[in-house]
JSON list of C-alpha atoms in Angstrom, two decimals:
[
{"chain": "A", "resi": 30, "resn": "UNK", "atom": "CA", "xyz": [120.92, -43.92, -57.65]},
{"chain": "A", "resi": 31, "resn": "UNK", "atom": "CA", "xyz": [124.64, -43.16, -57.46]},
{"chain": "A", "resi": 32, "resn": "UNK", "atom": "CA", "xyz": [126.33, -46.02, -59.22]},
{"chain": "A", "resi": 33, "resn": "UNK", "atom": "CA", "xyz": [129.10, -46.03, -58.35]},
{"chain": "A", "resi": 34, "resn": "UNK", "atom": "CA", "xyz": [131.13, -43.67, -55.91]},
{"chain": "A", "resi": 35, "resn": "UNK", "atom": "CA", "xyz": [133.99, -44.93, -57.79]},
{"chain": "A", "resi": 36, "resn": "UNK", "atom": "CA", "xyz": [132.92, -43.34, -60.94]},
{"chain": "A", "resi": 37, "resn": "UNK", "atom": "CA", "xyz": [131.84, -40.25, -58.69]},
{"chain": "A", "resi": 38, "resn": "UNK", "atom": "CA", "xyz": [135.44, -39.95, -57.01]},
{"chain": "A", "resi": 39, "resn": "UNK", "atom": "CA", "xyz": [136.99, -40.34, -60.56]},
{"chain": "A", "resi": 40, "resn": "UNK", "atom": "CA", "xyz": [135.13, -37.48, -61.93]},
{"chain": "A", "resi": 41, "resn": "UNK", "atom": "CA", "xyz": [136.07, -35.21, -59.03]},
{"chain": "A", "resi": 42, "resn": "UNK", "atom": "CA", "xyz": [139.85, -36.16, -59.32]},
{"chain": "A", "resi": 43, "resn": "UNK", "atom": "CA", "xyz": [140.89, -33.21, -57.44]},
{"chain": "A", "resi": 44, "resn": "UNK", "atom": "CA", "xyz": [138.06, -33.00, -54.83]},
{"chain": "A", "resi": 45, "resn": "UNK", "atom": "CA", "xyz": [139.94, -32.82, -51.53]},
{"chain": "A", "resi": 46, "resn": "UNK", "atom": "CA", "xyz": [136.32, -32.86, -49.41]},
{"chain": "A", "resi": 47, "resn": "UNK", "atom": "CA", "xyz": [134.74, -35.94, -51.47]},
{"chain": "A", "resi": 48, "resn": "UNK", "atom": "CA", "xyz": [133.44, -37.53, -48.18]},
{"chain": "A", "resi": 49, "resn": "UNK", "atom": "CA", "xyz": [131.90, -34.15, -46.85]},
{"chain": "A", "resi": 50, "resn": "UNK", "atom": "CA", "xyz": [130.28, -33.12, -50.08]},
{"chain": "A", "resi": 51, "resn": "UNK", "atom": "CA", "xyz": [128.67, -36.61, -50.71]},
{"chain": "A", "resi": 52, "resn": "UNK", "atom": "CA", "xyz": [127.64, -35.95, -46.97]},
{"chain": "A", "resi": 53, "resn": "UNK", "atom": "CA", "xyz": [125.86, -32.41, -47.60]},
{"chain": "A", "resi": 54, "resn": "UNK", "atom": "CA", "xyz": [124.12, -33.90, -51.05]},
{"chain": "A", "resi": 55, "resn": "UNK", "atom": "CA", "xyz": [122.47, -36.93, -49.25]},
{"chain": "A", "resi": 56, "resn": "UNK", "atom": "CA", "xyz": [121.59, -34.38, -46.09]},
{"chain": "A", "resi": 57, "resn": "UNK", "atom": "CA", "xyz": [119.74, -32.54, -49.06]},
{"chain": "A", "resi": 58, "resn": "UNK", "atom": "CA", "xyz": [117.93, -35.65, -50.55]},
{"chain": "A", "resi": 59, "resn": "UNK", "atom": "CA", "xyz": [116.69, -36.62, -47.57]},
{"chain": "A", "resi": 60, "resn": "UNK", "atom": "CA", "xyz": [115.45, -33.10, -46.59]},
{"chain": "A", "resi": 61, "resn": "UNK", "atom": "CA", "xyz": [113.88, -33.18, -50.14]},
{"chain": "A", "resi": 62, "resn": "UNK", "atom": "CA", "xyz": [112.28, -37.07, -49.31]},
{"chain": "A", "resi": 63, "resn": "UNK", "atom": "CA", "xyz": [114.35, -39.17, -51.58]},
{"chain": "A", "resi": 64, "resn": "UNK", "atom": "CA", "xyz": [115.65, -42.50, -51.13]},
{"chain": "A", "resi": 65, "resn": "UNK", "atom": "CA", "xyz": [119.18, -42.40, -52.26]},
{"chain": "A", "resi": 66, "resn": "UNK", "atom": "CA", "xyz": [121.29, -45.76, -53.14]},
{"chain": "A", "resi": 67, "resn": "UNK", "atom": "CA", "xyz": [124.66, -46.12, -53.51]},
{"chain": "A", "resi": 68, "resn": "UNK", "atom": "CA", "xyz": [126.97, -48.27, -54.87]},
{"chain": "A", "resi": 69, "resn": "UNK", "atom": "CA", "xyz": [130.45, -48.91, -54.02]},
{"chain": "A", "resi": 70, "resn": "UNK", "atom": "CA", "xyz": [133.02, -51.30, -56.23]},
{"chain": "A", "resi": 71, "resn": "UNK", "atom": "CA", "xyz": [135.82, -52.49, -54.06]},
{"chain": "A", "resi": 72, "resn": "UNK", "atom": "CA", "xyz": [138.96, -53.73, -55.38]},
{"chain": "A", "resi": 73, "resn": "UNK", "atom": "CA", "xyz": [140.17, -57.05, -55.48]},
{"chain": "A", "resi": 74, "resn": "UNK", "atom": "CA", "xyz": [138.13, -60.28, -56.31]},
{"chain": "A", "resi": 75, "resn": "UNK", "atom": "CA", "xyz": [138.71, -62.44, -53.44]},
{"chain": "A", "resi": 76, "resn": "UNK", "atom": "CA", "xyz": [140.51, -61.78, -50.06]},
{"chain": "A", "resi": 77, "resn": "UNK", "atom": "CA", "xyz": [140.98, -58.41, -48.41]},
{"chain": "A", "resi": 78, "resn": "UNK", "atom": "CA", "xyz": [138.88, -55.78, -50.05]},
{"chain": "A", "resi": 79, "resn": "UNK", "atom": "CA", "xyz": [139.96, -52.40, -50.41]},
{"chain": "A", "resi": 80, "resn": "UNK", "atom": "CA", "xyz": [137.10, -49.20, -50.65]},
{"chain": "A", "resi": 81, "resn": "UNK", "atom": "CA", "xyz": [138.03, -46.50, -52.55]},
{"chain": "A", "resi": 82, "resn": "UNK", "atom": "CA", "xyz": [135.68, -44.29, -50.50]},
{"chain": "A", "resi": 83, "resn": "UNK", "atom": "CA", "xyz": [134.00, -45.37, -46.57]},
{"chain": "A", "resi": 84, "resn": "UNK", "atom": "CA", "xyz": [130.85, -43.70, -46.56]},
{"chain": "A", "resi": 85, "resn": "UNK", "atom": "CA", "xyz": [129.05, -46.40, -44.54]},
{"chain": "A", "resi": 86, "resn": "UNK", "atom": "CA", "xyz": [128.91, -44.40, -41.29]},
{"chain": "A", "resi": 87, "resn": "UNK", "atom": "CA", "xyz": [126.35, -41.92, -43.58]},
{"chain": "A", "resi": 88, "resn": "UNK", "atom": "CA", "xyz": [124.26, -44.88, -44.55]},
{"chain": "A", "resi": 89, "resn": "UNK", "atom": "CA", "xyz": [120.97, -45.90, -42.97]},
{"chain": "A", "resi": 90, "resn": "UNK", "atom": "CA", "xyz": [121.52, -50.01, -44.40]},
{"chain": "A", "resi": 91, "resn": "UNK", "atom": "CA", "xyz": [124.74, -51.37, -45.58]},
{"chain": "A", "resi": 92, "resn": "UNK", "atom": "CA", "xyz": [123.82, -54.19, -48.38]},
{"chain": "A", "resi": 93, "resn": "UNK", "atom": "CA", "xyz": [127.20, -56.28, -48.89]},
{"chain": "A", "resi": 94, "resn": "UNK", "atom": "CA", "xyz": [127.53, -58.82, -51.99]},
{"chain": "A", "resi": 95, "resn": "UNK", "atom": "CA", "xyz": [130.37, -61.14, -52.32]},
{"chain": "A", "resi": 96, "resn": "UNK", "atom": "CA", "xyz": [131.74, -63.79, -54.93]},
{"chain": "A", "resi": 97, "resn": "UNK", "atom": "CA", "xyz": [132.73, -66.87, -53.30]},
{"chain": "A", "resi": 98, "resn": "UNK", "atom": "CA", "xyz": [133.75, -69.91, -55.10]},
{"chain": "A", "resi": 99, "resn": "UNK", "atom": "CA", "xyz": [132.17, -73.14, -53.77]},
{"chain": "A", "resi": 100, "resn": "UNK", "atom": "CA", "xyz": [132.22, -76.67, -55.74]},
{"chain": "A", "resi": 101, "resn": "UNK", "atom": "CA", "xyz": [133.84, -75.37, -58.99]},
{"chain": "A", "resi": 102, "resn": "UNK", "atom": "CA", "xyz": [131.13, -72.57, -59.48]},
{"chain": "A", "resi": 103, "resn": "UNK", "atom": "CA", "xyz": [131.53, -69.03, -58.91]},
{"chain": "A", "resi": 104, "resn": "UNK", "atom": "CA", "xyz": [128.64, -68.19, -56.60]},
{"chain": "A", "resi": 105, "resn": "UNK", "atom": "CA", "xyz": [127.15, -64.97, -54.92]},
{"chain": "A", "resi": 106, "resn": "UNK", "atom": "CA", "xyz": [126.40, -64.36, -50.93]},
{"chain": "A", "resi": 107, "resn": "UNK", "atom": "CA", "xyz": [124.22, -61.36, -49.53]},
{"chain": "A", "resi": 108, "resn": "UNK", "atom": "CA", "xyz": [124.03, -60.02, -46.19]},
{"chain": "A", "resi": 109, "resn": "UNK", "atom": "CA", "xyz": [122.88, -57.00, -44.46]},
{"chain": "A", "resi": 110, "resn": "UNK", "atom": "CA", "xyz": [125.56, -55.58, -41.97]},
{"chain": "A", "resi": 111, "resn": "UNK", "atom": "CA", "xyz": [123.82, -52.65, -40.93]},
{"chain": "A", "resi": 112, "resn": "UNK", "atom": "CA", "xyz": [120.87, -51.26, -40.96]},
{"chain": "A", "resi": 113, "resn": "UNK", "atom": "CA", "xyz": [119.37, -48.48, -38.29]},
{"chain": "A", "resi": 114, "resn": "UNK", "atom": "CA", "xyz": [116.00, -48.06, -38.13]},
{"chain": "A", "resi": 115, "resn": "UNK", "atom": "CA", "xyz": [115.07, -51.99, -37.33]},
{"chain": "A", "resi": 116, "resn": "UNK", "atom": "CA", "xyz": [116.50, -55.31, -36.57]},
{"chain": "A", "resi": 117, "resn": "UNK", "atom": "CA", "xyz": [117.72, -57.28, -39.30]},
{"chain": "A", "resi": 118, "resn": "UNK", "atom": "CA", "xyz": [118.88, -60.54, -40.23]},
{"chain": "A", "resi": 119, "resn": "UNK", "atom": "CA", "xyz": [122.26, -61.14, -39.54]},
{"chain": "A", "resi": 120, "resn": "UNK", "atom": "CA", "xyz": [122.72, -64.33, -41.83]},
{"chain": "A", "resi": 121, "resn": "UNK", "atom": "CA", "xyz": [124.73, -64.62, -44.96]},
{"chain": "A", "resi": 122, "resn": "UNK", "atom": "CA", "xyz": [122.95, -66.18, -47.71]},
{"chain": "A", "resi": 123, "resn": "UNK", "atom": "CA", "xyz": [123.33, -67.77, -51.06]},
{"chain": "A", "resi": 124, "resn": "UNK", "atom": "CA", "xyz": [121.71, -65.26, -54.05]},
{"chain": "A", "resi": 125, "resn": "UNK", "atom": "CA", "xyz": [121.07, -65.97, -57.64]},
{"chain": "A", "resi": 126, "resn": "UNK", "atom": "CA", "xyz": [119.53, -63.85, -60.01]},
{"chain": "A", "resi": 127, "resn": "UNK", "atom": "CA", "xyz": [117.52, -65.29, -63.40]},
{"chain": "A", "resi": 128, "resn": "UNK", "atom": "CA", "xyz": [114.58, -64.77, -65.07]},
{"chain": "A", "resi": 129, "resn": "UNK", "atom": "CA", "xyz": [112.62, -65.56, -62.55]},
{"chain": "A", "resi": 130, "resn": "UNK", "atom": "CA", "xyz": [114.13, -62.74, -60.57]},
{"chain": "A", "resi": 131, "resn": "UNK", "atom": "CA", "xyz": [116.13, -63.33, -56.89]},
{"chain": "A", "resi": 132, "resn": "UNK", "atom": "CA", "xyz": [116.09, -66.79, -55.56]},
{"chain": "A", "resi": 133, "resn": "UNK", "atom": "CA", "xyz": [117.90, -66.82, -51.91]},
{"chain": "A", "resi": 134, "resn": "UNK", "atom": "CA", "xyz": [118.93, -69.70, -50.30]},
{"chain": "A", "resi": 135, "resn": "UNK", "atom": "CA", "xyz": [119.32, -71.03, -46.47]},
{"chain": "A", "resi": 136, "resn": "UNK", "atom": "CA", "xyz": [121.62, -69.25, -44.25]},
{"chain": "A", "resi": 137, "resn": "UNK", "atom": "CA", "xyz": [125.29, -70.10, -45.49]},
{"chain": "A", "resi": 138, "resn": "UNK", "atom": "CA", "xyz": [125.83, -71.98, -41.68]},
{"chain": "A", "resi": 139, "resn": "UNK", "atom": "CA", "xyz": [128.78, -74.54, -43.14]},
{"chain": "A", "resi": 140, "resn": "UNK", "atom": "CA", "xyz": [130.54, -71.61, -44.47]},
{"chain": "A", "resi": 141, "resn": "UNK", "atom": "CA", "xyz": [133.00, -69.67, -42.91]},
{"chain": "A", "resi": 142, "resn": "UNK", "atom": "CA", "xyz": [135.29, -66.73, -44.32]},
{"chain": "A", "resi": 143, "resn": "UNK", "atom": "CA", "xyz": [132.39, -65.86, -47.03]},
{"chain": "A", "resi": 144, "resn": "UNK", "atom": "CA", "xyz": [132.39, -62.07, -46.57]},
{"chain": "A", "resi": 145, "resn": "UNK", "atom": "CA", "xyz": [136.51, -61.75, -46.30]},
{"chain": "A", "resi": 146, "resn": "UNK", "atom": "CA", "xyz": [136.24, -63.72, -49.50]},
{"chain": "A", "resi": 147, "resn": "UNK", "atom": "CA", "xyz": [138.27, -66.73, -48.44]},
{"chain": "A", "resi": 148, "resn": "UNK", "atom": "CA", "xyz": [135.72, -68.88, -47.47]},
{"chain": "A", "resi": 149, "resn": "UNK", "atom": "CA", "xyz": [136.13, -72.41, -46.02]},
{"chain": "A", "resi": 150, "resn": "UNK", "atom": "CA", "xyz": [133.51, -75.52, -46.36]},
{"chain": "A", "resi": 151, "resn": "UNK", "atom": "CA", "xyz": [133.21, -76.77, -42.78]},
{"chain": "A", "resi": 152, "resn": "UNK", "atom": "CA", "xyz": [130.22, -78.56, -42.99]},
{"chain": "A", "resi": 153, "resn": "UNK", "atom": "CA", "xyz": [129.17, -82.36, -44.34]},
{"chain": "A", "resi": 154, "resn": "UNK", "atom": "CA", "xyz": [125.93, -81.58, -46.43]},
{"chain": "A", "resi": 155, "resn": "UNK", "atom": "CA", "xyz": [125.92, -78.82, -49.32]},
{"chain": "A", "resi": 156, "resn": "UNK", "atom": "CA", "xyz": [123.67, -76.55, -48.21]},
{"chain": "A", "resi": 157, "resn": "UNK", "atom": "CA", "xyz": [123.97, -74.43, -51.63]},
{"chain": "A", "resi": 158, "resn": "UNK", "atom": "CA", "xyz": [121.37, -73.71, -54.40]},
{"chain": "A", "resi": 159, "resn": "UNK", "atom": "CA", "xyz": [122.06, -76.75, -56.29]},
{"chain": "A", "resi": 160, "resn": "UNK", "atom": "CA", "xyz": [118.47, -77.67, -56.74]},
{"chain": "A", "resi": 161, "resn": "UNK", "atom": "CA", "xyz": [117.80, -74.56, -58.59]},
{"chain": "A", "resi": 162, "resn": "UNK", "atom": "CA", "xyz": [118.37, -74.21, -62.64]},
{"chain": "A", "resi": 163, "resn": "UNK", "atom": "CA", "xyz": [121.00, -72.02, -64.04]},
{"chain": "A", "resi": 164, "resn": "UNK", "atom": "CA", "xyz": [120.17, -69.32, -65.10]},
{"chain": "A", "resi": 165, "resn": "UNK", "atom": "CA", "xyz": [119.74, -68.99, -69.13]},
{"chain": "A", "resi": 166, "resn": "UNK", "atom": "CA", "xyz": [122.90, -67.06, -70.27]},
{"chain": "A", "resi": 167, "resn": "UNK", "atom": "CA", "xyz": [122.81, -67.26, -74.03]}
]
């Protein structure tokens, strides 16, 4: 687990071939039978987000997590935007992490722009996880 590539990049400020270095590291770990997870923190909370390192072409699977605002609350969305080995679900879903683990909501079919960070509610019925209790944050 490399959490995050932002920190990895900051630890190697003079490295001009960082992506090549990461590519070689991932190839080595793959040959050793290791599953490797990389996280990248994007700059900006909403709207266009910038990534300091683009290594998505190296990944077999890319999962995008985004914050969005709806009904006066900060919510979280998840979507699998790339998966090489097999088909994947192409929906965007709200998720919540609590004492009971991860809860996934129905696809956010009544929203547009969630992955861009500028969601617009276009539906008539609230499809979010309002029926689930909020996590205890005390």
